[in-house]
């Protein structure tokens, strides 16, 4: 099987480890990287020669580095590269049927249903870590992954049916995402990342995906002092639990 990796960051590097050395790879990236694997008969590298401007939203206008990625059997893309892919391949069903993120793989293959997803504009990492530490202190086997710096694929093989997983999830990871966890948590939501999203509605739609596909017995926790947090949690058919800030805390 030939696997295409779009971007070369924490998540796509974990996909490379996950699938292993028995496959052929085409690794494409906007710019050269010092930590690329060595090219060989099984590994081909493709990138633009110039460094792009710094910043996560600085997607390039020259999309030639994506040439041929559509010919791979399976494609794993970094969450921030999706806008480039949309520009290049539009709504091509043949492409998107085989293109996924590591998050798609994780939600499809993880053995446990005890997933807690945390999103918000600020405080995701702190809140995710606190939930992780509380579950750990209660004696549960629990994993922490996501935008915290640990790829979900790096824990996938270790997670068992009765374990818990706490996931810090950003708007990038939730963009067009078709899964929701058993417990979804929305912190305060404010306007952000408007240089990446086309408008605030698209930003909120991404956040809403954390809740929209929950079931009736799932749990949606939201910040009741914030209208946007209430709004995205309102898309959940599950049990809704508000939390409040102490007077003067917000």
CSV table of C-alpha atoms in Angstrom, one decimal:
chain,number,residue,atom,x,y,z
A,1,UNK,CA,0.0,0.0,0.0
A,2,UNK,CA,1.2,3.5,-0.8
A,3,UNK,CA,0.5,6.0,2.0
A,4,UNK,CA,0.5,9.8,1.5
A,5,UNK,CA,1.3,12.0,4.4
A,6,UNK,CA,0.4,15.7,4.0
A,7,UNK,CA,2.5,17.8,6.4
A,8,UNK,CA,5.2,16.5,8.7
A,9,UNK,CA,4.3,17.4,12.3
A,10,UNK,CA,3.5,15.5,15.5
A,11,UNK,CA,0.3,13.9,14.1
A,12,UNK,CA,1.6,12.7,10.7
A,13,UNK,CA,4.8,11.5,12.2
A,14,UNK,CA,2.7,9.4,14.5
A,15,UNK,CA,0.9,8.0,11.5
A,16,UNK,CA,4.2,7.1,9.9
A,17,UNK,CA,5.1,5.1,13.1
A,18,UNK,CA,1.6,3.6,13.3
A,19,UNK,CA,1.6,2.2,9.8
A,20,UNK,CA,5.2,1.1,10.0
A,21,UNK,CA,8.0,0.5,7.5
A,22,UNK,CA,6.3,-2.1,5.3
A,23,UNK,CA,4.5,0.4,3.1
A,24,UNK,CA,5.6,2.9,0.5
A,25,UNK,CA,5.3,6.6,1.5
A,26,UNK,CA,5.0,9.9,-0.3
A,27,UNK,CA,5.6,12.6,2.3
A,28,UNK,CA,4.7,16.2,1.2
A,29,UNK,CA,5.2,19.3,3.2
A,30,UNK,CA,5.1,23.0,2.5
A,31,UNK,CA,8.8,23.4,3.4
A,32,UNK,CA,11.9,21.3,4.0
A,33,UNK,CA,12.3,19.8,7.4
A,34,UNK,CA,15.5,18.7,9.2
A,35,UNK,CA,13.6,15.8,10.7
A,36,UNK,CA,12.4,14.2,7.5
A,37,UNK,CA,13.2,10.5,7.2
A,38,UNK,CA,15.8,9.6,4.6
A,39,UNK,CA,14.6,9.1,1.1
A,40,UNK,CA,14.7,5.5,-0.2
A,41,UNK,CA,13.0,3.2,-2.6
A,42,UNK,CA,10.0,3.2,-0.1
A,43,UNK,CA,10.1,6.9,1.0
A,44,UNK,CA,9.7,9.8,-1.4
A,45,UNK,CA,9.8,13.4,-0.2
A,46,UNK,CA,8.2,16.4,-1.8
A,47,UNK,CA,8.3,20.0,-0.7
A,48,UNK,CA,8.7,23.6,-1.7
A,49,UNK,CA,12.3,24.9,-1.7
A,50,UNK,CA,11.6,28.1,0.2
A,51,UNK,CA,10.7,28.4,3.9
A,52,UNK,CA,7.1,29.6,4.4
A,53,UNK,CA,6.3,32.5,6.7
A,54,UNK,CA,6.1,31.6,10.4
A,55,UNK,CA,2.7,30.9,11.9
A,56,UNK,CA,0.2,28.0,11.8
A,57,UNK,CA,-2.1,29.8,9.4
A,58,UNK,CA,0.5,30.7,6.8
A,59,UNK,CA,-0.6,28.3,4.1
A,60,UNK,CA,1.2,28.7,0.8
A,61,UNK,CA,-0.3,29.7,-2.5
A,62,UNK,CA,2.0,27.4,-4.5
A,63,UNK,CA,0.3,24.0,-4.1
A,64,UNK,CA,2.6,22.1,-6.4
A,65,UNK,CA,4.1,20.3,-3.4
A,66,UNK,CA,0.8,18.3,-3.4
A,67,UNK,CA,1.3,16.9,-6.9
A,68,UNK,CA,0.6,13.1,-7.0
A,69,UNK,CA,-0.7,12.8,-3.4
A,70,UNK,CA,-4.1,11.9,-4.9
A,71,UNK,CA,-2.5,8.7,-6.4
A,72,UNK,CA,-1.8,7.3,-3.0
A,73,UNK,CA,-4.0,4.4,-1.6
A,74,UNK,CA,-4.5,6.1,1.7
A,75,UNK,CA,-3.8,9.8,2.7
A,76,UNK,CA,-3.3,11.1,6.2
A,77,UNK,CA,-3.2,14.9,6.4
A,78,UNK,CA,-2.2,17.3,9.2
A,79,UNK,CA,-5.3,19.2,10.4
A,80,UNK,CA,-3.8,22.6,9.4
A,81,UNK,CA,-3.2,21.5,5.8
A,82,UNK,CA,-6.9,20.9,5.0
A,83,UNK,CA,-7.4,24.3,3.5
A,84,UNK,CA,-4.6,23.7,1.0
A,85,UNK,CA,-6.2,20.4,0.2
A,86,UNK,CA,-9.6,22.0,-0.3
A,87,UNK,CA,-8.1,24.5,-2.7
A,88,UNK,CA,-6.4,21.8,-4.7
A,89,UNK,CA,-9.0,19.0,-4.7
A,90,UNK,CA,-12.2,20.8,-4.0
A,91,UNK,CA,-15.1,18.4,-3.3
A,92,UNK,CA,-13.4,15.5,-5.2
A,93,UNK,CA,-15.1,12.5,-3.6
A,94,UNK,CA,-12.5,10.0,-4.8
A,95,UNK,CA,-9.8,12.1,-2.9
A,96,UNK,CA,-11.7,12.7,0.3
A,97,UNK,CA,-12.9,9.0,0.6
A,98,UNK,CA,-9.3,8.0,1.2
A,99,UNK,CA,-8.1,11.2,3.0
A,100,UNK,CA,-8.3,11.3,6.8
A,101,UNK,CA,-6.6,12.7,9.9
A,102,UNK,CA,-5.1,10.7,12.7
A,103,UNK,CA,-8.3,11.6,14.6
A,104,UNK,CA,-10.5,9.7,12.2
A,105,UNK,CA,-8.4,6.6,12.7
A,106,UNK,CA,-8.4,7.0,16.5
A,107,UNK,CA,-12.2,7.4,16.8
A,108,UNK,CA,-12.8,4.5,14.5
A,109,UNK,CA,-10.3,2.1,16.1
A,110,UNK,CA,-10.0,2.9,19.8
A,111,UNK,CA,-11.3,0.1,22.1
A,112,UNK,CA,-12.9,2.3,24.7
A,113,UNK,CA,-16.0,4.5,24.6
A,114,UNK,CA,-14.8,6.4,27.6
A,115,UNK,CA,-13.7,9.4,25.7
A,116,UNK,CA,-13.7,13.0,27.0
A,117,UNK,CA,-13.2,15.8,24.5
A,118,UNK,CA,-12.4,19.3,25.7
A,119,UNK,CA,-12.6,22.4,23.5
A,120,UNK,CA,-12.8,26.1,24.0
A,121,UNK,CA,-10.9,29.2,23.0
A,122,UNK,CA,-8.6,29.3,26.0
A,123,UNK,CA,-7.9,26.9,28.9
A,124,UNK,CA,-8.2,23.6,27.0
A,125,UNK,CA,-4.8,22.3,28.0
A,126,UNK,CA,-5.2,23.2,31.7
A,127,UNK,CA,-8.7,21.8,31.9
A,128,UNK,CA,-7.8,18.6,30.1
A,129,UNK,CA,-4.8,18.0,32.4
A,130,UNK,CA,-7.0,18.6,35.5
A,131,UNK,CA,-9.6,16.1,34.3
A,132,UNK,CA,-6.8,13.6,33.6
A,133,UNK,CA,-5.3,14.1,37.0
A,134,UNK,CA,-8.6,13.7,38.8
A,135,UNK,CA,-9.4,10.5,36.9
A,136,UNK,CA,-5.9,9.2,37.7
A,137,UNK,CA,-6.3,10.0,41.4
A,138,UNK,CA,-9.6,8.1,41.5
A,139,UNK,CA,-7.7,4.9,40.4
A,140,UNK,CA,-8.7,4.8,36.8
A,141,UNK,CA,-6.3,4.0,33.9
A,142,UNK,CA,-6.4,7.2,31.9
A,143,UNK,CA,-4.6,8.7,28.9
A,144,UNK,CA,-4.1,12.3,27.9
A,145,UNK,CA,-3.6,13.2,24.2
A,146,UNK,CA,-4.4,15.6,21.5
A,147,UNK,CA,-3.3,19.2,21.1
A,148,UNK,CA,-1.5,18.8,24.4
A,149,UNK,CA,1.5,17.5,22.4
A,150,UNK,CA,0.8,13.8,22.3
A,151,UNK,CA,-0.7,12.3,19.2
A,152,UNK,CA,-3.8,10.1,19.6
A,153,UNK,CA,-2.1,7.4,17.5
A,154,UNK,CA,0.8,7.1,19.9
A,155,UNK,CA,-1.7,5.9,22.6
A,156,UNK,CA,-4.1,4.0,20.4
A,157,UNK,CA,-2.4,0.6,20.9
A,158,UNK,CA,-2.3,0.9,24.7
A,159,UNK,CA,-5.9,2.0,25.4
A,160,UNK,CA,-8.1,-0.9,26.6
A,161,UNK,CA,-11.9,-1.2,26.8
A,162,UNK,CA,-12.3,0.0,30.4
A,163,UNK,CA,-9.7,2.8,30.2
A,164,UNK,CA,-10.4,6.6,29.9
A,165,UNK,CA,-9.0,9.0,27.4
A,166,UNK,CA,-9.0,12.8,27.8
A,167,UNK,CA,-8.6,14.7,24.5
A,168,UNK,CA,-7.7,18.3,24.0
A,169,UNK,CA,-9.3,19.2,20.7
A,170,UNK,CA,-8.9,22.5,18.8
A,171,UNK,CA,-11.0,24.0,16.0
A,172,UNK,CA,-8.4,22.7,13.5
A,173,UNK,CA,-8.9,19.1,14.7
A,174,UNK,CA,-12.7,19.5,14.8
A,175,UNK,CA,-13.0,21.1,11.4
A,176,UNK,CA,-15.4,18.9,9.3
A,177,UNK,CA,-14.9,16.1,12.0
A,178,UNK,CA,-17.6,13.4,11.9
A,179,UNK,CA,-17.3,12.0,15.4
A,180,UNK,CA,-18.2,13.1,19.0
A,181,UNK,CA,-17.0,11.7,22.3
A,182,UNK,CA,-19.0,10.3,25.1
A,183,UNK,CA,-18.4,13.4,27.2
A,184,UNK,CA,-17.8,16.7,25.5
A,185,UNK,CA,-16.7,19.8,27.3
A,186,UNK,CA,-17.1,23.4,26.0
A,187,UNK,CA,-15.1,26.1,27.8
A,188,UNK,CA,-15.5,29.8,27.1
A,189,UNK,CA,-15.7,30.5,23.3
A,190,UNK,CA,-14.6,33.8,21.9
A,191,UNK,CA,-13.7,35.0,18.4
A,192,UNK,CA,-10.3,33.6,17.3
A,193,UNK,CA,-8.5,32.1,14.3
A,194,UNK,CA,-10.3,34.4,11.9
A,195,UNK,CA,-7.2,34.4,9.7
A,196,UNK,CA,-7.7,30.6,9.1
A,197,UNK,CA,-11.5,30.3,9.1
A,198,UNK,CA,-13.5,32.2,6.5
A,199,UNK,CA,-15.8,33.6,9.2
A,200,UNK,CA,-17.0,33.1,12.8
A,201,UNK,CA,-19.7,30.8,11.7
A,202,UNK,CA,-17.2,28.3,10.3
A,203,UNK,CA,-15.2,28.6,13.6
A,204,UNK,CA,-18.3,27.8,15.6
A,205,UNK,CA,-19.3,25.0,13.3
A,206,UNK,CA,-15.9,23.3,13.9
A,207,UNK,CA,-16.4,23.6,17.7
A,208,UNK,CA,-20.0,22.3,17.4
A,209,UNK,CA,-18.7,19.0,15.9
A,210,UNK,CA,-17.5,18.0,19.3
A,211,UNK,CA,-21.2,17.8,20.4
A,212,UNK,CA,-23.3,17.3,17.2
A,213,UNK,CA,-22.9,13.6,16.9
A,214,UNK,CA,-23.4,12.6,20.5
A,215,UNK,CA,-26.1,10.1,21.4
A,216,UNK,CA,-28.9,10.6,24.0
A,217,UNK,CA,-26.9,8.9,26.8
A,218,UNK,CA,-23.8,11.0,26.1
A,219,UNK,CA,-22.9,14.1,28.2
A,220,UNK,CA,-22.5,17.7,27.1
A,221,UNK,CA,-20.8,20.0,29.7
A,222,UNK,CA,-20.8,23.7,28.9
A,223,UNK,CA,-19.9,27.1,30.4
A,224,UNK,CA,-23.3,28.6,31.2
A,225,UNK,CA,-21.9,32.1,31.5
A,226,UNK,CA,-20.9,32.1,27.8
A,227,UNK,CA,-23.5,32.2,25.1
A,228,UNK,CA,-21.4,30.6,22.5
A,229,UNK,CA,-20.5,27.7,24.8
A,230,UNK,CA,-24.2,27.2,25.4
A,231,UNK,CA,-24.9,27.4,21.6
A,232,UNK,CA,-22.4,24.7,20.5
A,233,UNK,CA,-23.4,22.4,23.4
A,234,UNK,CA,-27.1,22.9,22.4
A,235,UNK,CA,-26.4,20.8,19.3
A,236,UNK,CA,-26.0,17.7,21.4
A,237,UNK,CA,-29.0,15.3,21.9
A,238,UNK,CA,-27.3,14.1,25.1
A,239,UNK,CA,-27.5,15.1,28.8
A,240,UNK,CA,-26.6,18.7,29.2
A,241,UNK,CA,-24.7,19.8,32.3
A,242,UNK,CA,-23.9,23.5,32.8
A,243,UNK,CA,-21.1,24.9,35.0
A,244,UNK,CA,-20.8,28.5,36.2
A,245,UNK,CA,-18.2,31.0,37.1
A,246,UNK,CA,-18.0,32.4,40.6
A,247,UNK,CA,-19.1,36.1,40.7
A,248,UNK,CA,-16.2,38.3,39.7
A,249,UNK,CA,-14.3,35.4,38.0
A,250,UNK,CA,-15.1,36.3,34.5
